Amino acid sequence: HLLPSQSNIITIPGDFVFLGGQNKGNEEVEDGKDILSSLIDSHRRLMYASSPSLVSSSLDCYSGGGGGNDDEIASSPVPACTMLFSDVGEEDENGVPLKESAKAKKGGIARDEEDIEYIGLSSAPASIHRQHNSHHPSHPQRVMLKQSKVAVEEDEDMTGGTPKLFLPKKRLHIAPETSRITIRTDLNDLHVYVLSPWVLRLLSARKGLVSIQREVIPLLVSRQFRGISSVFGSKISKDHAKKEILDEALSGPPFRASLPDNAAEESGNGPNSGAGGSDETGEEEQPHRNDGEEDDENNNVSMEKHYNRSFAVLAQVLSREGSRLTLRACTVPSYLYGCRELVAHAIQKNQAASSLPKGTTVQAKLNSVFLPDAVIGEKVKIQSSTVGSHSKVGNKCRLNNVVVMENVTVGDNCVLQNSVLGAGATIGENCNLNDCQVAPGATVPSFTKEKGESFLV
């Protein structure tokens, strides 16, 4: 009830990292738009493309005119969600895809087994193609399949059988654009979703759905060809509360237009019109059926028609180059990767001086940044690292791919790799830490040698 009933909603995880601002020249987005603006604008276009009333009234501002007749548009799939994928695939010098462990050795992000998915993509519905620039890199695709690699390859019966990926034949023959599906495992769901207004009504009707990622998205993908009523429940006709919410969702865009206040009066169905009376010529009208009853019957027929209307789960896939600067920093490796790539991008584009605080030291060749009042000792080697303000790094230390927050003290002769040091932490002398995280204010004793450990207060 806190959200406007006709608004699209975008959900963004708190650890989402992307390059904001105006990315002119970025192949993922149009000039002057960042990735999120492009995603939202794309979903809005799809909403207009699936509604006859919206196409006729407002589509000119997007595509220079409508496309297709009203009946064809009214029967086209309605967008439910537009999601954002990044391309995290990498190849060796011979073009052979790298395994996740090999990516980590090259400095990339290695996904855990449970984070890998089989994702099947086809072209978007034809009505959407006409309203969207098909040559634009952000041209949407339809998500036909989305299953966890672990779930697909799990051998529950311990038979040692070959894993099989099941795809209903109906999805291949439902429309010409779905006859060809590409299955990929090199895409990463960034958990950035733009939801249509009717999906918000779905969440109101089915209060048991608590996770958009694990419950709502799989539900929408699996039932997008069964009709909108199928996601509200199999017994929707007997559940009056859910049916009322569904009818409310179908009464708004893109299913039907919001009529102006005077539309009823102009059509003769206003409060001043009646079943009888006189027309302009003074002749008595012939008795006829009550207008209200006729409107109610027409509305019921129109509503029932939308119950079985198919919908579409769509996706924008960033290119591999654009995916380097678009990620979720939800693990220590991904956080370090994001810091390193964003610093490298700023240095490459000569933006470091303008985007960093005054007094920051930038070592372009070593891809490193020392924030104001950071103190670096003698004979120190620092590469692909960031040292926060008022932090001190002792003599003869070596730092590689490390983020040092503010007010951190690192003793002499320390070797630190692939680690994050929280604000106010203290690292004793002669420590060797690899793949570690140190909590803010924590102390690591001298001569500590650890790998993959967390140090708490």
XYZ file of C-alpha atoms in Angstrom:
457
model
C 0.000 0.000 0.000
C 2.995 2.314 0.278
C 3.825 2.008 -3.424
C 1.883 3.717 -6.246
C -0.377 1.151 -7.906
C 0.719 2.063 -11.446
C 4.469 2.381 -10.856
C 7.245 0.106 -12.056
C 9.633 -0.799 -9.232
C 13.362 -1.514 -9.477
C 15.058 -3.648 -6.825
C 18.814 -3.255 -6.325
C 20.989 -5.230 -3.878
C 22.903 -3.123 -1.374
C 26.269 -4.454 -2.576
C 25.672 -3.633 -6.260
C 28.616 -1.788 -7.852
C 28.498 -0.121 -11.261
C 30.066 2.806 -13.028
C 27.600 5.672 -12.701
C 27.380 9.039 -14.377
C 27.162 9.656 -18.085
C 28.899 6.821 -19.875
C 29.282 8.265 -23.339
C 30.886 5.735 -25.603
C 29.885 2.815 -23.386
C 28.425 0.202 -25.701
C 25.945 -0.998 -23.074
C 23.967 2.209 -22.826
C 22.821 5.157 -24.848
C 24.745 8.402 -24.640
C 24.145 10.202 -21.374
C 22.652 7.198 -19.558
C 24.147 4.809 -17.076
C 23.308 1.110 -16.905
C 20.379 1.495 -14.509
C 18.783 4.316 -16.498
C 19.049 2.243 -19.653
C 17.495 -0.803 -17.946
C 14.569 1.195 -16.568
C 13.975 2.943 -19.871
C 14.023 -0.385 -21.708
C 11.392 -1.878 -19.395
C 9.225 1.215 -19.793
C 9.369 0.843 -23.566
C 8.224 -2.747 -23.274
C 5.261 -1.643 -21.174
C 4.253 0.814 -23.865
C 4.712 -1.805 -26.579
C 2.216 -4.190 -24.942
C -0.616 -1.696 -24.394
C -2.783 -0.367 -27.260
C -3.806 2.737 -25.315
C -0.267 3.568 -24.244
C 1.110 2.923 -27.723
C -1.363 5.291 -29.307
C -0.927 8.042 -26.719
C 2.713 8.052 -25.681
C 4.907 5.776 -27.758
C 5.886 8.571 -30.132
C 8.300 9.922 -27.539
C 10.166 6.607 -27.590
C 10.139 5.152 -31.073
C 8.687 7.727 -33.412
C 5.334 5.971 -33.742
C 3.428 2.820 -32.927
C 3.637 -0.543 -34.562
C 1.080 -3.269 -35.098
C -2.689 -3.011 -34.738
C -4.502 -2.802 -31.416
C -5.711 -6.418 -31.466
C -2.200 -7.725 -32.115
C -0.702 -5.554 -29.369
C -3.462 -6.477 -26.924
C -2.664 -10.180 -27.361
C 1.108 -9.754 -27.121
C 2.956 -10.882 -23.978
C 2.947 -8.385 -21.134
C 6.339 -7.698 -19.494
C 6.537 -8.977 -15.946
C 10.171 -8.314 -15.143
C 13.334 -7.109 -16.834
C 16.517 -8.399 -15.241
C 20.196 -7.549 -15.647
C 22.868 -10.131 -16.503
C 26.634 -9.698 -16.732
C 28.902 -11.771 -18.960
C 31.604 -13.298 -16.747
C 33.056 -15.730 -19.250
C 36.775 -15.786 -20.088
C 38.879 -17.713 -22.602
C 42.530 -18.650 -22.869
C 44.781 -17.738 -25.799
C 43.260 -20.574 -27.843
C 39.673 -19.486 -27.249
C 38.907 -22.300 -24.792
C 36.605 -21.217 -21.921
C 38.374 -21.017 -18.581
C 37.234 -22.869 -15.495
C 36.349 -20.854 -12.427
C 39.613 -21.782 -10.671
C 41.612 -20.573 -13.675
C 39.768 -17.234 -13.618
C 40.868 -16.652 -10.030
C 44.500 -17.316 -10.918
C 44.271 -14.692 -13.657
C 42.871 -12.126 -11.226
C 39.215 -12.502 -12.199
C 36.166 -13.468 -10.156
C 35.666 -17.179 -9.578
C 32.043 -18.134 -8.906
C 31.096 -20.782 -6.408
C 29.356 -23.864 -7.763
C 25.981 -22.820 -6.341
C 26.214 -19.421 -8.089
C 26.461 -20.903 -11.595
C 23.192 -21.185 -13.533
C 21.938 -22.599 -16.807
C 20.230 -19.639 -18.477
C 18.234 -20.063 -21.685
C 17.611 -16.945 -23.776
C 15.547 -16.395 -26.920
C 14.534 -13.313 -28.835
C 11.955 -11.027 -27.279
C 8.344 -11.225 -28.557
C 7.737 -9.740 -32.004
C 5.672 -6.829 -30.694
C 8.586 -5.803 -28.487
C 11.025 -6.051 -31.392
C 9.029 -3.491 -33.354
C 9.035 -0.975 -30.522
C 12.703 -1.442 -29.617
C 15.834 -0.780 -31.605
C 16.975 -4.344 -32.363
C 20.467 -3.119 -33.237
C 20.940 -1.471 -29.886
C 23.221 -3.417 -27.504
C 20.614 -3.225 -24.721
C 17.992 -4.956 -26.898
C 16.166 -7.309 -24.498
C 16.002 -11.083 -24.723
C 13.424 -13.432 -23.262
C 14.413 -15.655 -20.332
C 13.129 -19.139 -21.202
C 15.091 -21.122 -18.626
C 16.880 -20.297 -15.377
C 18.084 -23.204 -13.244
C 20.914 -23.684 -10.791
C 23.797 -25.827 -12.037
C 23.802 -27.682 -8.728
C 20.087 -28.533 -9.034
C 20.473 -29.733 -12.631
C 23.514 -31.874 -11.998
C 22.488 -33.224 -8.603
C 22.407 -37.037 -8.616
C 19.734 -37.728 -6.015
C 19.526 -41.470 -6.703
C 23.311 -41.908 -6.781
C 23.128 -43.692 -10.134
C 25.969 -41.815 -11.773
C 23.720 -40.853 -14.680
C 24.435 -37.997 -17.047
C 22.794 -34.712 -15.902
C 19.905 -33.640 -18.110
C 18.410 -30.239 -18.688
C 14.652 -30.374 -19.291
C 12.877 -27.755 -21.380
C 9.159 -28.190 -22.196
C 8.521 -28.485 -25.939
C 5.686 -26.001 -25.662
C 8.169 -23.226 -24.998
C 9.873 -23.981 -28.311
C 6.678 -23.815 -30.348
C 4.755 -21.066 -28.602
C 6.000 -18.368 -31.017
C 8.498 -18.071 -33.918
C 10.962 -16.100 -31.818
C 11.128 -18.897 -29.199
C 12.017 -21.647 -31.661
C 15.698 -21.025 -31.023
C 17.046 -20.884 -27.471
C 20.659 -20.321 -26.459
C 21.753 -22.025 -23.223
C 24.583 -20.275 -21.389
C 26.479 -20.761 -18.147
C 28.727 -17.690 -18.459
C 26.034 -15.217 -17.374
C 25.695 -13.893 -13.840
C 22.397 -12.698 -12.395
C 23.121 -9.328 -10.759
C 19.782 -9.444 -8.898
C 18.715 -6.108 -10.348
C 15.048 -6.437 -11.343
C 12.522 -3.991 -12.779
C 9.047 -5.245 -11.814
C 5.809 -4.270 -13.542
C 2.892 -2.937 -11.439
C 0.891 -6.154 -11.742
C 3.776 -8.160 -10.221
C 3.511 -6.004 -7.089
C -0.155 -7.068 -6.864
C 1.060 -10.668 -7.114
C 3.214 -10.144 -4.021
C 0.148 -8.797 -2.204
C -1.925 -11.819 -3.198
C 0.698 -14.443 -2.369
C 2.176 -13.353 0.919
C 4.111 -16.617 1.214
C 6.556 -15.404 -1.445
C 9.415 -13.896 0.545
C 12.378 -13.943 -1.885
C 12.313 -12.251 -5.269
C 15.467 -14.048 -6.387
C 14.687 -17.581 -5.179
C 10.880 -17.663 -5.450
C 9.293 -14.893 -7.531
C 11.654 -14.980 -10.527
C 11.558 -18.817 -10.919
C 7.749 -18.680 -10.666
C 7.485 -16.044 -13.394
C 9.937 -17.829 -15.709
C 8.166 -21.185 -15.441
C 4.613 -19.886 -15.915
C 4.999 -17.063 -18.411
C 3.227 -19.090 -21.134
C 0.345 -20.280 -18.937
C -1.261 -16.897 -18.439
C -1.215 -14.240 -15.766
C -3.841 -15.911 -13.581
C -1.610 -19.011 -13.227
C 0.915 -17.185 -11.031
C -1.829 -16.002 -8.680
C -2.792 -19.615 -7.892
C -4.520 -22.598 -9.461
C -7.754 -21.987 -7.501
C -8.021 -18.288 -8.217
C -11.735 -18.515 -9.085
C -12.537 -19.851 -5.604
C -10.279 -17.460 -3.718
C -12.221 -14.190 -3.747
C -9.457 -12.193 -2.057
C -6.828 -13.174 -4.651
C -9.314 -12.726 -7.503
C -10.065 -9.211 -6.313
C -6.337 -8.369 -6.293
C -5.922 -9.913 -9.760
C -8.860 -7.905 -11.139
C -7.346 -4.776 -9.616
C -4.036 -5.512 -11.350
C -5.773 -6.096 -14.694
C -7.672 -2.812 -14.405
C -4.496 -0.762 -14.775
C -1.792 -0.381 -17.422
C -0.701 -1.994 -19.602
C -3.936 -4.032 -19.689
C -6.275 -1.095 -20.027
C -5.982 2.664 -20.060
C -6.993 4.925 -17.237
C -9.952 6.855 -18.599
C -10.178 10.617 -17.997
C -12.846 11.797 -15.589
C -15.129 13.079 -18.322
C -14.787 10.017 -20.576
C -17.942 8.378 -19.257
C -20.043 11.503 -19.804
C -18.690 11.986 -23.314
C -19.646 8.416 -24.226
C -23.177 8.833 -22.871
C -22.566 6.714 -19.787
C -22.151 9.535 -17.316
C -24.271 10.288 -14.309
C -26.514 12.626 -16.337
C -27.392 9.980 -18.916
C -30.219 7.494 -18.422
C -32.032 4.553 -19.945
C -34.714 6.797 -21.413
C -35.388 10.485 -22.058
C -35.263 12.684 -25.138
C -32.523 13.245 -27.670
C -31.583 16.547 -29.310
C -34.460 16.289 -31.807
C -37.004 16.061 -29.002
C -38.027 12.540 -29.990
C -38.473 10.008 -27.238
C -35.808 7.328 -27.171
C -36.778 3.704 -27.501
C -36.391 1.626 -24.337
C -33.107 -0.204 -24.315
C -30.899 -2.256 -22.037
C -29.401 -0.578 -18.998
C -26.022 0.894 -19.942
C -24.468 -0.013 -16.598
C -25.363 -3.672 -17.002
C -23.947 -3.741 -20.515
C -20.714 -2.077 -19.371
C -20.339 -4.559 -16.506
C -20.746 -7.483 -18.880
C -18.226 -6.046 -21.332
C -15.774 -5.391 -18.497
C -16.102 -8.975 -17.275
C -15.442 -10.325 -20.760
C -12.436 -8.025 -21.146
C -11.111 -9.031 -17.728
C -11.477 -12.751 -18.453
C -9.567 -12.257 -21.703
C -6.560 -10.969 -19.771
C -6.605 -13.864 -17.285
C -4.980 -16.158 -19.839
C -2.786 -13.533 -21.467
C 0.842 -14.621 -21.560
C 3.602 -12.516 -20.090
C 7.363 -12.288 -20.591
C 10.408 -12.309 -18.341
C 13.073 -10.314 -20.149
C 16.759 -9.622 -19.682
C 19.455 -7.217 -20.716
C 22.888 -8.797 -21.068
C 25.911 -6.583 -20.657
C 28.904 -7.184 -22.878
C 32.001 -8.750 -21.393
C 33.815 -5.432 -21.325
C 30.944 -3.653 -19.605
C 30.597 -6.496 -17.090
C 34.044 -5.716 -15.673
C 32.647 -2.604 -14.020
C 29.237 -4.010 -13.074
C 29.123 -6.544 -10.256
C 27.952 -7.461 -6.782
C 30.643 -6.928 -4.162
C 29.185 -9.586 -1.870
C 32.420 -11.485 -1.141
C 35.953 -10.433 -0.300
C 37.294 -11.491 -3.750
C 34.513 -9.617 -5.587
C 35.026 -6.518 -3.405
C 38.775 -6.512 -4.117
C 38.125 -7.100 -7.802
C 35.675 -4.203 -7.971
C 38.072 -1.823 -6.206
C 40.933 -2.822 -8.484
C 38.924 -2.503 -11.709
C 37.361 0.843 -10.810
C 40.747 2.317 -9.877
C 42.239 0.976 -13.123
C 39.367 2.489 -15.107
C 39.757 5.869 -13.433
C 43.495 5.878 -14.129
C 43.014 4.794 -17.738
C 40.392 7.480 -18.380
C 42.451 10.136 -16.538
C 39.589 10.563 -14.074
C 41.512 9.732 -10.896
C 42.452 13.326 -10.129
C 38.872 14.602 -10.443
C 37.135 11.703 -8.680
C 39.459 11.277 -5.685
C 39.944 13.602 -2.661
C 42.509 16.354 -2.866
C 45.906 15.193 -1.693
C 45.521 11.631 -3.020
C 48.624 10.006 -4.526
C 48.060 7.866 -7.633
C 50.629 5.347 -8.857
C 49.362 4.646 -12.354
C 51.939 2.002 -13.271
C 51.177 -0.020 -10.142
C 47.406 0.629 -10.256
C 47.466 1.864 -6.667
C 45.985 4.789 -4.748
C 47.132 6.376 -1.467
C 44.467 8.611 0.069
C 45.361 11.859 1.909
C 47.669 11.609 4.940
C 48.560 7.975 4.271
C 52.135 7.211 5.395
C 54.174 4.703 3.405
C 57.461 3.375 4.852
C 60.778 2.737 3.108
C 61.402 -0.078 0.607
C 57.688 -0.838 0.328
C 56.223 -2.601 -2.745
C 52.528 -1.933 -3.324
C 50.589 -3.136 -6.372
C 46.867 -3.043 -7.252
C 46.043 -1.750 -3.772
C 44.332 1.138 -2.015
C 45.604 2.669 1.232
C 43.090 4.738 3.191
C 43.604 8.134 4.772
C 45.653 8.384 7.989
C 46.858 4.791 7.582
C 50.477 3.753 8.056
C 52.353 0.987 6.218
C 55.666 -0.012 7.818
C 59.069 -0.518 6.202
C 59.843 -3.380 3.801
C 56.184 -4.394 3.387
C 54.664 -5.957 0.283
C 51.014 -5.426 -0.581
C 49.298 -6.992 -3.599
C 45.567 -6.602 -4.255
C 44.826 -5.236 -0.789
C 42.320 -2.648 0.438
C 43.477 -0.807 3.571
C 40.734 1.293 5.187
C 41.394 4.503 7.117
C 43.433 4.693 10.369
C 45.041 1.253 9.886
C 48.548 0.459 11.143
C 50.637 -2.187 9.377
C 53.915 -3.182 11.047
C 57.297 -3.678 9.351
C 58.150 -6.658 7.111
C 54.540 -7.684 6.407
C 53.370 -9.533 3.289
C 49.675 -8.978 2.514
C 47.791 -10.399 -0.492
C 44.136 -10.443 -1.564
C 42.980 -9.082 1.797
C 40.801 -6.359 3.300
C 41.864 -4.480 6.443
C 39.001 -2.764 8.276
C 39.176 0.770 9.637
C 41.308 1.148 12.765
C 42.825 -2.351 12.503
C 46.370 -3.067 13.635
C 48.664 -5.594 11.946
C 51.765 -6.584 13.912
C 55.254 -6.976 12.464
C 56.347 -9.860 10.229
C 52.798 -10.983 9.394
C 51.896 -12.943 6.254
C 48.197 -12.793 5.340
C 46.590 -14.155 2.167
C 42.858 -14.088 1.348
C 42.093 -12.689 4.796
C 39.713 -10.100 6.175
C 40.398 -8.108 9.317
C 37.453 -6.550 11.113
C 37.464 -2.833 11.998
C 39.448 -2.254 15.181
C 40.827 -5.810 15.271
C 44.444 -6.599 16.106
C 46.558 -9.262 14.380
C 49.535 -10.366 16.530
C 53.077 -10.166 15.160
C 54.442 -13.178 13.227
C 50.922 -14.317 12.265
C 50.796 -16.407 9.077
C 47.307 -17.260 7.815
C 45.376 -17.905 4.614
C 41.620 -17.526 4.181
C 41.017 -16.439 7.791
C 38.841 -13.758 9.373
C 40.125 -11.738 12.321
C 37.429 -10.320 14.600
C 37.615 -7.875 17.484
